[in-house]
């Protein structure tokens, strides 16, 4: 599952060291059938798939949730979007969904994976009326990321902040991560009328499989933090949740294709969209 996660990317890091460690964005790319991943990413993706048969459904369900959520807030009048944890381009991308509703939409993508940087050109093809930009930054460095995003977005006006399938790679642990404080830093900067779009792996619906998947991620050097319903709901504290609230991802305002995914089996991922009053 995607994103600007893990340690900050090092621009001068040798390519061989980049390809020696799996990265969540590239693992997610493999699950979605993409080609922009290394053997080490495929190895981890297959290992997790062997212990958690829900991951392919989860990857598809997350992409579809992003599309529905973005369409919803665009139809509500949002014209600016900040997508953190962009991952490898997979159509339709967020800017294509947003600009199909409102061609003048401004979109900023952010990720820390050098491979995403190589593919940024694919992300920069939006409508003539709108704009699509890419920020190479780590989600944990909120000040840098927001400063760069502000070059393209007016943060004094409402923004839709999207972190789809990202927060489970961020944790509260002895290393100093404070995921709730970090998300609060982003939300505090947003203008009233902004939206927060989130999805997150949970142990509630498939505990044994999720624990095995989490163990595989951790053994690969990737932090992984599944969260319960109450833990995930905490991200929306002080915000106004849109109906139907926090719910398994395929059940959030589902379309026929989402009902079909639900019929295939459990997708242990929660999702929600909320407005900043």
PDB file of N, CA and C in Angstrom, residues 26-60:
ATOM      1  N   UNK A  26       6.666   0.497  -3.930  1.00  0.00           N
ATOM      2  CA  UNK A  26       6.971  -0.464  -4.988  1.00  0.00           C
ATOM      3  C   UNK A  26       6.309  -1.813  -4.722  1.00  0.00           C
ATOM      4  N   UNK A  27       6.170  -2.189  -3.447  1.00  0.00           N
ATOM      5  CA  UNK A  27       5.425  -3.402  -3.102  1.00  0.00           C
ATOM      6  C   UNK A  27       3.968  -3.246  -3.542  1.00  0.00           C
ATOM      7  N   UNK A  28       3.406  -2.099  -3.264  1.00  0.00           N
ATOM      8  CA  UNK A  28       2.031  -1.785  -3.659  1.00  0.00           C
ATOM      9  C   UNK A  28       1.889  -1.826  -5.178  1.00  0.00           C
ATOM     10  N   UNK A  29       2.902  -1.299  -5.863  1.00  0.00           N
ATOM     11  CA  UNK A  29       2.889  -1.325  -7.323  1.00  0.00           C
ATOM     12  C   UNK A  29       2.808  -2.762  -7.830  1.00  0.00           C
ATOM     13  N   UNK A  30       3.567  -3.657  -7.214  1.00  0.00           N
ATOM     14  CA  UNK A  30       3.533  -5.067  -7.639  1.00  0.00           C
ATOM     15  C   UNK A  30       2.152  -5.653  -7.422  1.00  0.00           C
ATOM     16  N   UNK A  31       1.543  -5.361  -6.255  1.00  0.00           N
ATOM     17  CA  UNK A  31       0.203  -5.884  -5.977  1.00  0.00           C
ATOM     18  C   UNK A  31      -0.817  -5.393  -7.001  1.00  0.00           C
ATOM     19  N   UNK A  32      -0.608  -4.179  -7.523  1.00  0.00           N
ATOM     20  CA  UNK A  32      -1.533  -3.629  -8.514  1.00  0.00           C
ATOM     21  C   UNK A  32      -1.212  -4.069  -9.937  1.00  0.00           C
ATOM     22  N   UNK A  33      -0.194  -4.915 -10.083  1.00  0.00           N
ATOM     23  CA  UNK A  33       0.167  -5.412 -11.410  1.00  0.00           C
ATOM     24  C   UNK A  33       1.138  -4.527 -12.156  1.00  0.00           C
ATOM     25  N   UNK A  34       1.794  -3.588 -11.449  1.00  0.00           N
ATOM     26  CA  UNK A  34       2.741  -2.685 -12.096  1.00  0.00           C
ATOM     27  C   UNK A  34       4.089  -3.322 -12.358  1.00  0.00           C
ATOM     28  N   UNK A  35       4.928  -2.606 -13.097  1.00  0.00           N
ATOM     29  CA  UNK A  35       6.252  -3.093 -13.472  1.00  0.00           C
ATOM     30  C   UNK A  35       7.375  -2.300 -12.826  1.00  0.00           C
ATOM     31  N   UNK A  36       7.033  -1.283 -12.067  1.00  0.00           N
ATOM     32  CA  UNK A  36       8.048  -0.380 -11.525  1.00  0.00           C
ATOM     33  C   UNK A  36       8.437  -0.791 -10.105  1.00  0.00           C
ATOM     34  N   UNK A  37       9.021  -1.971 -10.005  1.00  0.00           N
ATOM     35  CA  UNK A  37       9.467  -2.490  -8.719  1.00  0.00           C
ATOM     36  C   UNK A  37      10.685  -3.369  -8.930  1.00  0.00           C
ATOM     37  N   UNK A  38      11.418  -3.595  -7.856  1.00  0.00           N
ATOM     38  CA  UNK A  38      12.623  -4.409  -7.898  1.00  0.00           C
ATOM     39  C   UNK A  38      12.319  -5.829  -7.420  1.00  0.00           C
ATOM     40  N   UNK A  39      13.214  -6.790  -7.700  1.00  0.00           N
ATOM     41  CA  UNK A  39      13.007  -8.157  -7.188  1.00  0.00           C
ATOM     42  C   UNK A  39      12.790  -8.213  -5.685  1.00  0.00           C
ATOM     43  N   UNK A  40      13.482  -7.346  -4.936  1.00  0.00           N
ATOM     44  CA  UNK A  40      13.315  -7.365  -3.489  1.00  0.00           C
ATOM     45  C   UNK A  40      11.903  -6.936  -3.092  1.00  0.00           C
ATOM     46  N   UNK A  41      11.288  -6.046  -3.885  1.00  0.00           N
ATOM     47  CA  UNK A  41       9.906  -5.638  -3.626  1.00  0.00           C
ATOM     48  C   UNK A  41       8.940  -6.778  -3.946  1.00  0.00           C
ATOM     49  N   UNK A  42       9.179  -7.438  -5.064  1.00  0.00           N
ATOM     50  CA  UNK A  42       8.330  -8.570  -5.440  1.00  0.00           C
ATOM     51  C   UNK A  42       8.434  -9.688  -4.409  1.00  0.00           C
ATOM     52  N   UNK A  43       9.632  -9.930  -3.915  1.00  0.00           N
ATOM     53  CA  UNK A  43       9.821 -10.980  -2.914  1.00  0.00           C
ATOM     54  C   UNK A  43       8.973 -10.716  -1.670  1.00  0.00           C
ATOM     55  N   UNK A  44       9.023  -9.475  -1.183  1.00  0.00           N
ATOM     56  CA  UNK A  44       8.229  -9.136  -0.007  1.00  0.00           C
ATOM     57  C   UNK A  44       6.737  -9.179  -0.334  1.00  0.00           C
ATOM     58  N   UNK A  45       6.355  -8.673  -1.503  1.00  0.00           N
ATOM     59  CA  UNK A  45       4.942  -8.672  -1.891  1.00  0.00           C
ATOM     60  C   UNK A  45       4.389 -10.094  -1.941  1.00  0.00           C
ATOM     61  N   UNK A  46       5.158 -11.019  -2.495  1.00  0.00           N
ATOM     62  CA  UNK A  46       4.715 -12.416  -2.569  1.00  0.00           C
ATOM     63  C   UNK A  46       4.669 -13.060  -1.179  1.00  0.00           C
ATOM     64  N   UNK A  47       5.638 -12.712  -0.330  1.00  0.00           N
ATOM     65  CA  UNK A  47       5.682 -13.277   1.013  1.00  0.00           C
ATOM     66  C   UNK A  47       4.452 -12.848   1.815  1.00  0.00           C
ATOM     67  N   UNK A  48       4.083 -11.574   1.687  1.00  0.00           N
ATOM     68  CA  UNK A  48       2.901 -11.078   2.399  1.00  0.00           C
ATOM     69  C   UNK A  48       1.633 -11.684   1.807  1.00  0.00           C
ATOM     70  N   UNK A  49       1.578 -11.796   0.488  1.00  0.00           N
ATOM     71  CA  UNK A  49       0.414 -12.386  -0.162  1.00  0.00           C
ATOM     72  C   UNK A  49       0.204 -13.830   0.297  1.00  0.00           C
ATOM     73  N   UNK A  50       1.300 -14.527   0.567  1.00  0.00           N
ATOM     74  CA  UNK A  50       1.199 -15.924   0.996  1.00  0.00           C
ATOM     75  C   UNK A  50       0.549 -16.067   2.367  1.00  0.00           C
ATOM     76  N   UNK A  51       0.688 -15.051   3.215  1.00  0.00           N
ATOM     77  CA  UNK A  51       0.114 -15.137   4.563  1.00  0.00           C
ATOM     78  C   UNK A  51      -1.156 -14.309   4.720  1.00  0.00           C
ATOM     79  N   UNK A  52      -1.397 -13.410   3.779  1.00  0.00           N
ATOM     80  CA  UNK A  52      -2.583 -12.555   3.830  1.00  0.00           C
ATOM     81  C   UNK A  52      -3.184 -12.442   2.440  1.00  0.00           C
ATOM     82  N   UNK A  53      -4.164 -13.272   2.182  1.00  0.00           N
ATOM     83  CA  UNK A  53      -4.771 -13.300   0.848  1.00  0.00           C
ATOM     84  C   UNK A  53      -5.649 -12.105   0.541  1.00  0.00           C
ATOM     85  N   UNK A  54      -5.772 -11.169   1.490  1.00  0.00           N
ATOM     86  CA  UNK A  54      -6.632 -10.002   1.257  1.00  0.00           C
ATOM     87  C   UNK A  54      -5.892  -8.847   0.581  1.00  0.00           C
ATOM     88  N   UNK A  55      -4.568  -8.939   0.446  1.00  0.00           N
ATOM     89  CA  UNK A  55      -3.824  -7.735   0.063  1.00  0.00           C
ATOM     90  C   UNK A  55      -4.140  -7.255  -1.354  1.00  0.00           C
ATOM     91  N   UNK A  56      -4.389  -8.161  -2.278  1.00  0.00           N
ATOM     92  CA  UNK A  56      -4.706  -7.712  -3.635  1.00  0.00           C
ATOM     93  C   UNK A  56      -6.054  -6.996  -3.661  1.00  0.00           C
ATOM     94  N   UNK A  57      -7.028  -7.543  -2.938  1.00  0.00           N
ATOM     95  CA  UNK A  57      -8.322  -6.857  -2.825  1.00  0.00           C
ATOM     96  C   UNK A  57      -8.133  -5.512  -2.143  1.00  0.00           C
ATOM     97  N   UNK A  58      -7.293  -5.499  -1.113  1.00  0.00           N
ATOM     98  CA  UNK A  58      -7.060  -4.254  -0.384  1.00  0.00           C
ATOM     99  C   UNK A  58      -6.462  -3.176  -1.263  1.00  0.00           C
ATOM    100  N   UNK A  59      -5.499  -3.553  -2.109  1.00  0.00           N
ATOM    101  CA  UNK A  59      -4.874  -2.578  -3.004  1.00  0.00           C
ATOM    102  C   UNK A  59      -5.897  -2.001  -3.972  1.00  0.00           C
ATOM    103  N   UNK A  60      -6.724  -2.860  -4.542  1.00  0.00           N
ATOM    104  CA  UNK A  60      -7.756  -2.379  -5.470  1.00  0.00           C
ATOM    105  C   UNK A  60      -8.798  -1.531  -4.738  1.00  0.00           C
TER     106      UNK A  60
END
